[in-house]
Amino acid sequence: MAGTGTAHLRAESDVLLRVEDLVVEFHVDGGRVKAVSGISLDLVEGETLGLVGESGCGKSTTARAVMQLPRPTSGRVRFDGVELTELKGDALRRIRPRMQMIFQDPISSLNPRRKVGTIVAEGLDIWGTGDAGSRRARVDEMLGAVGLDPDSTRNRRPHEFSGGQCQRISIARAVITEPKLIICDEPVSALDVSVQAQILNLLEDMKQRYDLTMLFIAHDLAVVKNVSDRVAVMYLGKLCEVGPPDQLYERPAHPYTAALLAAIPVPDPASRLDDAHVLGGDIPSNLDPPSGCRFRTRCPKAQARCADEEPSIREVGPGQYVACHFPLAPGEAIEFAATA
Amino acid sequence: MAFVVGGAILAPYLPLDDPQNSITQIARRGPFAKAGTAPGHLLGGDPNGRDMLSRLLWGGRTTLVIATVAVLIGFVLGGVLGLLAGYFRGRTDTIMSGLFDVFLSIPAVILALALVTILRAPAATAGRATAGLDPEVALIIALGIVSIPVLGRITRASAMSWSERDFVLAARAQGAKNLRIVWREVLPNVLPAMLSIALLGIAVAIVAEGTLSILGASVPADTPTWGNMIAGGRQVISLAPHVVFEPALMIFLTVLSLNLLGDAVLAHFDVREASL
Amino acid sequence: MSAIQPGPEAPAGATPLLEVRDLATWFESDRGLVHAVDGVSFTLERGRTVGIVGESGSGKTVLTRSIMGLLPKSGVRRQGSIRFEGVEIGSAPPRQMRKYWGAHMGMVFQDPMTSLNPVMKVGHQITESIHAHLDVSRTFARELALSLLESVRVPDPQRRMDEYPHQLSGGLRQRVCIAVALACGPQLLLADEPTTALDVTVQAQVLDLLEAQQRERFMALALVTHDLGVVAGRADEVIVMYAGQVVEKAATATLFSDMKMPYTEALLHSIPTIDQPSHTRLSAIPGRPPDLVHLPTGCRFAARCAYVQDRCLEEQPPLRPGATPGHEFRCWFPVGTPEGQAARARNEGVEQR
């Protein structure tokens, strides 16, 4: 399974964001980490793309590379008609308000020494948008939009709020600069279950209200399905499968997608996971990933070809693309070895 | 602490004898001397007959000024260097850390001694001899330079850890310039730790001044500092112990209160994090 | 996919392994007394699994620590009784509890990275526990550790024995933690969110492992989690906690098919599931859990409940038995009852007007 290939990308003129062959690698003591190895994605305006995968797959790294924070090792990122990888210094800074990010840890993403009002206003303050009065009005509007009472929140500090409220503040901060794209990096993973639902609903509302386009990153498949128009599955720095969620989840074509879906604990006592459906083994190191298809070491369908040749992404159904030499046929079940 | 600072500030306004004036009657008399305390001199007199109380208060003034300004130099310069090193990392950090390490590996006292000597030496330029720096100023600069790497390292460590936080990334994502980020996001969080260390630093500087006095590198004995009072009183310690003990006690009390103040500052700024 | 096999029943009349009665744990803080656990009772038999479900602030973690006796020395007030194999351990000092830890009661924590000593080899951490409780030779202990690593399905155990925790992945580390907890063959295993920090595929592996170990050793397992999905497939009985109290207790099948507590229902409905179509609006529970220092009079969930009536705000409902034996819940207007439905309809009518 490989991310190489851009068969799943749509016409350049139709999309807001187009990422092509993104590669992020960096040096550590043991060698060179190949965090992202040739990912291509695109986003049409108003769409939500869910990027899902387990830890170490490179999804957060991809998000930051798209934002050029820090710059990717190679690859192209075209946003709103501008090639980001070619922008420098001031030009890059100027584009930033159009592309914002929401982070996983609500507490750590807010400066504990600053008041909430100034935190939310930061985007406007940096660029000197409007005067003090209009800025203050915008802040109040945003705080209200995310479900917080402006008068009682504006002058308090982050530590006085709960995780869910902090995340709302982060959302207000991100949306105030009227961005076109919002990248959400695991925005609900650190929150309690009952608060998750509130924030997911809020994100949906904000998206409608402010005409946002979203790249939503998470490891929880159910959450991703709920918010996305399109889902992309990653594994060890590569793209496995891309497609519309309802279709993808019902008829996964990639064995890894099937494994992820099978592992989800379902709140129904009658359904049970038995050994045969549990993906065994451990994720290989990204210092020295397996040759050819990176998933082959844990894939029951792996054959010689998988080690020799990296699969290119190709269409297997309407709007559904997979990078696999032996994709699952619709309705085909798959059995895994219980352990590596 | 308040007493010490208050006394130091008020010294010129109090009806005290001129600390440099000798009054032979009270020479070497302790506060509880058997032959009756020197009248009007609560804490007795020093070997040269000068009033101890007055010398203590004036001395406190001088000592505190030296220590505070020196640490202030360290705080500002060390702080700036540390902040930049911690935020930018990479080559900036390597250079700064290298500098810090070099200065830290020289024993502080020796470094201070050397600096004072250099700064006080009269310089000869184009045949015209200029006097060296005023000893007080020389001392301040020397102690300041010594304290830069210490404060620099602490600031750097703190700046590094705060710079990794998501809100700094968020600020960059909004297009803020680096300087703005350092000033508005990183600095306010680094400040409490720096302040706490700085207060402790003042305490250390006071003691250092004492050491340097004994080594003869501090202000000459006419102008009192706690350090040089101790240094000067060493010879008569068996006859008139109060000459050494009184300034020593002042130093002890001041250092203790600075330590406690430093802890309190840190505790006050310790932000409780919300639970999810 | 078959339904879960219920754990073996203990012979009638036998002393339960663990019996908790009216347990309360309160913490003294600047703001007042934090009622972390406020009157919890349940029993657990060998070979059975109980799932303890709740969110942050529900008291589930404090509950497990109270049972183990792992609470801070000062600033804690305790009430109620904890009986282990008939012996009262509720107020036992750490000296006495040390005999129980490892040998009779084991615990697995949420974050495997911080529960393992980073400077101690993996094998040593297991043998340390063995030597503390069993009087055996070094060779025997090492053999035992090796077989434990095999039983928790750590691949290449010989090599892993001599590695350090940071050289292992999260899933492997958690297996090691389980091995450490099981080393001396405890009768009771408390697992506090053992899979929350792990990926979903690893989660399934680890939960399977816990279950297999439980069956082999005929242990009692208390699985603490916030995920109803985790307990659905693996627990015999489920206890739902909210704001320090038990709000519903039932056999798993009963809980899901006949839940009575509005909180349980709301919780279930607020979680996105994969069989829902994309962009389904989630029915989120409004508001936040109550402040454990200043608890409301009346039902603690009232402020957020879709079924709330005046009575709920004034009078706290007691735990009442339901239709099925073993089912208890704490509500005046329970789900699925005529009073409950009427209450809800009334609230919705008011909203629409």
mmCIF file with all atom_site columns, C-alpha atoms in Angstrom, chain C residues 99-160:
data_model
loop_
_atom_site.group_PDB
_atom_site.id
_atom_site.type_symbol
_atom_site.label_atom_id
_atom_site.label_alt_id
_atom_site.label_comp_id
_atom_site.label_asym_id
_atom_site.label_entity_id
_atom_site.label_seq_id
_atom_site.pdbx_PDB_ins_code
_atom_site.Cartn_x
_atom_site.Cartn_y
_atom_site.Cartn_z
_atom_site.occupancy
_atom_site.B_iso_or_equiv
_atom_site.pdbx_formal_charge
_atom_site.auth_seq_id
_atom_site.auth_comp_id
_atom_site.auth_asym_id
_atom_site.auth_atom_id
_atom_site.pdbx_PDB_model_num
ATOM 1  C CA . LYS C 1 99  ? 0.616  -8.177  51.601 1.00 0.00 ? 99  LYS C CA 1
ATOM 2  C CA . TYR C 1 100 ? -2.373 -7.966  49.339 1.00 0.00 ? 100 TYR C CA 1
ATOM 3  C CA . TRP C 1 101 ? -0.815 -6.013  46.507 1.00 0.00 ? 101 TRP C CA 1
ATOM 4  C CA . GLY C 1 102 ? 0.528  -8.301  43.854 1.00 0.00 ? 102 GLY C CA 1
ATOM 5  C CA . ALA C 1 103 ? -0.338 -11.515 45.595 1.00 0.00 ? 103 ALA C CA 1
ATOM 6  C CA . HIS C 1 104 ? -4.094 -11.049 45.872 1.00 0.00 ? 104 HIS C CA 1
ATOM 7  C CA . MET C 1 105 ? -4.941 -7.830  44.114 1.00 0.00 ? 105 MET C CA 1
ATOM 8  C CA . GLY C 1 106 ? -3.273 -6.556  40.994 1.00 0.00 ? 106 GLY C CA 1
ATOM 9  C CA . MET C 1 107 ? -3.766 -3.291  39.169 1.00 0.00 ? 107 MET C CA 1
ATOM 10 C CA . VAL C 1 108 ? -3.148 -2.174  35.621 1.00 0.00 ? 108 VAL C CA 1
ATOM 11 C CA . PHE C 1 109 ? -3.090 1.552   34.971 1.00 0.00 ? 109 PHE C CA 1
ATOM 12 C CA . GLN C 1 110 ? -3.989 3.730   32.069 1.00 0.00 ? 110 GLN C CA 1
ATOM 13 C CA . ASP C 1 111 ? -0.649 4.939   30.845 1.00 0.00 ? 111 ASP C CA 1
ATOM 14 C CA . PRO C 1 112 ? 1.865  2.135   30.365 1.00 0.00 ? 112 PRO C CA 1
ATOM 15 C CA . MET C 1 113 ? 4.702  4.569   29.834 1.00 0.00 ? 113 MET C CA 1
ATOM 16 C CA . THR C 1 114 ? 4.489  6.067   33.276 1.00 0.00 ? 114 THR C CA 1
ATOM 17 C CA . SER C 1 115 ? 3.601  2.882   35.127 1.00 0.00 ? 115 SER C CA 1
ATOM 18 C CA . LEU C 1 116 ? 6.836  1.176   34.196 1.00 0.00 ? 116 LEU C CA 1
ATOM 19 C CA . ASN C 1 117 ? 10.183 2.164   35.654 1.00 0.00 ? 117 ASN C CA 1
ATOM 20 C CA . PRO C 1 118 ? 12.120 3.612   32.729 1.00 0.00 ? 118 PRO C CA 1
ATOM 21 C CA . VAL C 1 119 ? 15.522 2.645   34.097 1.00 0.00 ? 119 VAL C CA 1
ATOM 22 C CA . MET C 1 120 ? 14.717 -0.922  34.959 1.00 0.00 ? 120 MET C CA 1
ATOM 23 C CA . LYS C 1 121 ? 14.743 -3.769  32.484 1.00 0.00 ? 121 LYS C CA 1
ATOM 24 C CA . VAL C 1 122 ? 11.402 -5.281  31.696 1.00 0.00 ? 122 VAL C CA 1
ATOM 25 C CA . GLY C 1 123 ? 12.231 -8.713  33.022 1.00 0.00 ? 123 GLY C CA 1
ATOM 26 C CA . HIS C 1 124 ? 13.498 -7.268  36.261 1.00 0.00 ? 124 HIS C CA 1
ATOM 27 C CA . GLN C 1 125 ? 10.252 -5.396  36.838 1.00 0.00 ? 125 GLN C CA 1
ATOM 28 C CA . ILE C 1 126 ? 8.373  -8.655  36.707 1.00 0.00 ? 126 ILE C CA 1
ATOM 29 C CA . THR C 1 127 ? 10.782 -10.613 38.871 1.00 0.00 ? 127 THR C CA 1
ATOM 30 C CA . GLU C 1 128 ? 10.795 -7.785  41.399 1.00 0.00 ? 128 GLU C CA 1
ATOM 31 C CA . SER C 1 129 ? 7.159  -8.454  42.079 1.00 0.00 ? 129 SER C CA 1
ATOM 32 C CA . ILE C 1 130 ? 7.737  -12.180 42.223 1.00 0.00 ? 130 ILE C CA 1
ATOM 33 C CA . HIS C 1 131 ? 10.528 -11.898 44.742 1.00 0.00 ? 131 HIS C CA 1
ATOM 34 C CA . ALA C 1 132 ? 8.460  -9.613  46.899 1.00 0.00 ? 132 ALA C CA 1
ATOM 35 C CA . HIS C 1 133 ? 5.776  -12.184 47.485 1.00 0.00 ? 133 HIS C CA 1
ATOM 36 C CA . LEU C 1 134 ? 7.128  -15.590 46.673 1.00 0.00 ? 134 LEU C CA 1
ATOM 37 C CA . ASP C 1 135 ? 10.146 -17.176 48.209 1.00 0.00 ? 135 ASP C CA 1
ATOM 38 C CA . VAL C 1 136 ? 11.819 -18.578 45.120 1.00 0.00 ? 136 VAL C CA 1
ATOM 39 C CA . SER C 1 137 ? 15.231 -18.732 43.540 1.00 0.00 ? 137 SER C CA 1
ATOM 40 C CA . ARG C 1 138 ? 16.419 -16.223 40.959 1.00 0.00 ? 138 ARG C CA 1
ATOM 41 C CA . THR C 1 139 ? 16.372 -18.778 38.186 1.00 0.00 ? 139 THR C CA 1
ATOM 42 C CA . PHE C 1 140 ? 12.856 -19.820 38.973 1.00 0.00 ? 140 PHE C CA 1
ATOM 43 C CA . ALA C 1 141 ? 11.699 -16.228 39.067 1.00 0.00 ? 141 ALA C CA 1
ATOM 44 C CA . ARG C 1 142 ? 13.241 -15.568 35.695 1.00 0.00 ? 142 ARG C CA 1
ATOM 45 C CA . GLU C 1 143 ? 11.623 -18.657 34.225 1.00 0.00 ? 143 GLU C CA 1
ATOM 46 C CA . LEU C 1 144 ? 8.323  -17.550 35.641 1.00 0.00 ? 144 LEU C CA 1
ATOM 47 C CA . ALA C 1 145 ? 8.745  -14.085 34.190 1.00 0.00 ? 145 ALA C CA 1
ATOM 48 C CA . LEU C 1 146 ? 9.539  -15.579 30.829 1.00 0.00 ? 146 LEU C CA 1
ATOM 49 C CA . SER C 1 147 ? 6.461  -17.734 30.839 1.00 0.00 ? 147 SER C CA 1
ATOM 50 C CA . LEU C 1 148 ? 4.393  -14.732 31.885 1.00 0.00 ? 148 LEU C CA 1
ATOM 51 C CA . LEU C 1 149 ? 5.642  -12.744 28.927 1.00 0.00 ? 149 LEU C CA 1
ATOM 52 C CA . GLU C 1 150 ? 4.729  -15.644 26.711 1.00 0.00 ? 150 GLU C CA 1
ATOM 53 C CA . SER C 1 151 ? 1.283  -15.870 28.195 1.00 0.00 ? 151 SER C CA 1
ATOM 54 C CA . VAL C 1 152 ? 0.678  -12.189 27.540 1.00 0.00 ? 152 VAL C CA 1
ATOM 55 C CA . ARG C 1 153 ? 1.790  -12.866 23.976 1.00 0.00 ? 153 ARG C CA 1
ATOM 56 C CA . VAL C 1 154 ? 4.889  -10.721 23.863 1.00 0.00 ? 154 VAL C CA 1
ATOM 57 C CA . PRO C 1 155 ? 6.766  -11.912 20.790 1.00 0.00 ? 155 PRO C CA 1
ATOM 58 C CA . ASP C 1 156 ? 10.393 -12.926 21.289 1.00 0.00 ? 156 ASP C CA 1
ATOM 59 C CA . PRO C 1 157 ? 10.197 -12.826 25.089 1.00 0.00 ? 157 PRO C CA 1
ATOM 60 C CA . GLN C 1 158 ? 13.802 -13.868 25.692 1.00 0.00 ? 158 GLN C CA 1
ATOM 61 C CA . ARG C 1 159 ? 15.010 -10.714 23.992 1.00 0.00 ? 159 ARG C CA 1
ATOM 62 C CA . ARG C 1 160 ? 12.340 -8.452  25.454 1.00 0.00 ? 160 ARG C CA 1
#
